[in-house]
mmCIF file of C-alpha atoms in Angstrom:
data_model
loop_
_atom_site.group_PDB
_atom_site.id
_atom_site.type_symbol
_atom_site.label_atom_id
_atom_site.label_comp_id
_atom_site.label_asym_id
_atom_site.label_seq_id
_atom_site.Cartn_x
_atom_site.Cartn_y
_atom_site.Cartn_z
ATOM 1 C CA PHE A 1 49.689 -9.708 190.770
ATOM 2 C CA LYS A 2 49.709 -7.358 193.634
ATOM 3 C CA TRP A 3 49.444 -3.559 194.160
ATOM 4 C CA VAL A 4 52.910 -3.664 195.768
ATOM 5 C CA HIS A 5 54.395 -5.161 192.684
ATOM 6 C CA LEU A 6 52.999 -2.133 190.633
ATOM 7 C CA SER A 7 53.942 0.439 192.941
ATOM 8 C CA GLU A 8 57.493 -1.064 193.294
ATOM 9 C CA ARG A 9 57.815 -1.195 189.492
ATOM 10 C CA LEU A 10 56.670 2.367 189.071
ATOM 11 C CA ALA A 11 59.164 3.531 191.957
ATOM 12 C CA TYR A 12 61.932 1.720 189.901
ATOM 13 C CA GLU A 13 61.028 3.131 186.458
ATOM 14 C CA LYS A 14 60.907 6.638 188.041
ATOM 15 C CA ALA A 15 64.340 6.137 189.734
ATOM 16 C CA VAL A 16 65.674 4.859 186.451
ATOM 17 C CA HIS A 17 64.175 7.945 184.575
ATOM 18 C CA LYS A 18 65.599 10.334 187.068
ATOM 19 C CA GLN A 19 69.166 8.756 186.978
ATOM 20 C CA ARG A 20 69.053 8.948 183.198
ATOM 21 C CA LEU A 21 68.091 12.587 183.222
ATOM 22 C CA THR A 22 70.878 13.304 185.792
ATOM 23 C CA THR A 23 73.430 11.572 183.479
ATOM 24 C CA GLU A 24 72.146 13.513 180.401
ATOM 25 C CA ILE A 25 72.374 16.773 182.255
ATOM 26 C CA ALA A 26 75.796 16.068 183.511
ATOM 27 C CA GLN A 27 76.980 15.368 179.985
ATOM 28 C CA ALA A 28 75.398 18.338 178.587
ATOM 29 C CA LYS A 29 77.167 20.432 181.312
ATOM 30 C CA ARG A 30 80.610 18.912 180.479
ATOM 31 C CA GLU A 31 79.968 19.738 176.969
ATOM 32 C CA VAL A 32 78.933 23.366 177.400
ATOM 33 C CA ASN A 33 82.116 23.730 179.651
ATOM 34 C CA PHE A 34 84.355 22.315 177.136
ATOM 35 C CA PHE A 35 82.907 24.432 174.346
ATOM 36 C CA SER A 36 82.959 27.741 176.396
ATOM 37 C CA TYR A 37 86.458 26.780 177.372
ATOM 38 C CA ASN A 38 87.643 26.435 173.910
ATOM 39 C CA VAL A 39 85.739 29.645 172.759
ATOM 40 C CA ASP A 40 87.615 31.623 175.483
ATOM 41 C CA ARG A 41 90.908 30.149 174.430
ATOM 42 C CA SER A 42 90.419 30.932 170.785
ATOM 43 C CA LYS A 43 89.503 34.583 171.755
ATOM 44 C CA LYS A 44 92.653 34.822 173.573
ATOM 45 C CA LEU A 45 94.703 33.333 170.960
ATOM 46 C CA LYS A 46 93.365 35.690 168.521
ATOM 47 C CA ALA A 47 93.907 38.722 170.613
ATOM 48 C CA ARG A 48 97.352 37.677 170.979
ATOM 49 C CA ALA A 49 97.999 37.165 167.324
ATOM 50 C CA SER A 50 96.553 40.618 166.533
ATOM 51 C CA LYS A 51 98.875 42.208 168.956
ATOM 52 C CA GLY A 52 101.670 40.323 167.225
ATOM 53 C CA GLU A 53 102.526 37.971 169.883
ATOM 54 C CA THR A 54 103.282 34.533 169.101
ATOM 55 C CA SER A 55 101.912 31.764 170.910
ATOM 56 C CA ASN A 56 103.598 28.315 171.655
ATOM 57 C CA PHE A 57 100.392 26.365 171.421
ATOM 58 C CA VAL A 58 100.531 23.574 169.061
ATOM 59 C CA MET A 59 97.449 21.714 167.895
ATOM 60 C CA PRO A 60 97.635 18.108 169.108
ATOM 61 C CA GLU A 61 97.891 15.591 166.218
ATOM 62 C CA VAL A 62 95.487 12.842 166.496
ATOM 63 C CA ARG A 63 96.440 9.753 164.669
ATOM 64 C CA GLN A 64 93.380 7.922 163.349
ATOM 65 C CA ARG A 65 93.004 4.427 162.042
ATOM 66 C CA GLU A 66 93.602 3.795 158.523
ATOM 67 C CA THR A 67 90.427 3.153 156.463
ATOM 68 C CA ASP A 68 89.610 -0.291 154.942
ATOM 69 C CA MET A 69 90.495 1.226 151.481
ATOM 70 C CA GLU A 70 93.850 2.524 152.746
ATOM 71 C CA ILE A 71 94.773 -0.909 154.077
ATOM 72 C CA ARG A 72 93.703 -2.784 151.020
ATOM 73 C CA LYS A 73 95.665 -0.425 148.794
ATOM 74 C CA LYS A 74 98.826 -0.638 150.909
ATOM 75 C CA LYS A 75 98.551 -4.533 150.924
ATOM 76 C CA ASN A 76 98.114 -4.643 147.163
ATOM 77 C CA GLU A 77 101.264 -2.272 146.702
ATOM 78 C CA ASN A 78 103.214 -4.557 149.005
ATOM 79 C CA THR A 79 102.276 -7.823 147.400
ATOM 80 C CA ASN A 80 102.823 -6.441 143.924
ATOM 81 C CA GLY A 81 106.222 -5.025 144.600
ATOM 82 C CA ASP A 82 107.134 -8.378 146.299
ATOM 83 C CA ARG A 83 106.199 -10.276 143.443
ATOM 84 C CA THR A 84 107.922 -8.291 140.898
ATOM 85 C CA ASP A 85 111.208 -8.232 143.035
ATOM 86 C CA PHE A 86 110.942 -12.082 143.559
ATOM 87 C CA LEU A 87 110.449 -12.746 139.831
ATOM 88 C CA LYS A 88 113.346 -10.309 138.767
ATOM 89 C CA SER A 89 115.434 -12.135 141.358
ATOM 90 C CA LEU A 90 114.515 -15.531 139.940
ATOM 91 C CA PHE A 91 115.155 -14.785 136.162
ATOM 92 C CA SER A 92 118.091 -12.402 136.433
#
């Protein structure tokens, strides 16, 4: 163990801390800019709507993954329907 190792370690930890803070600040700035942009946009759309103007803005539809319960429900419906159809075709 030497003093050089300790000072290098402290310098490294300080650099990591500074980088982490820089990253967090940049992320916070992006979030604030996004939020303020959406607030301004909302105000403009409301002003247009109050004037009677129509906007061609369409809220983008985000397709989400199905939940586990939805997948299981769909799977059970398919298997039950397939079985009944199969049995009907056998015995009719």
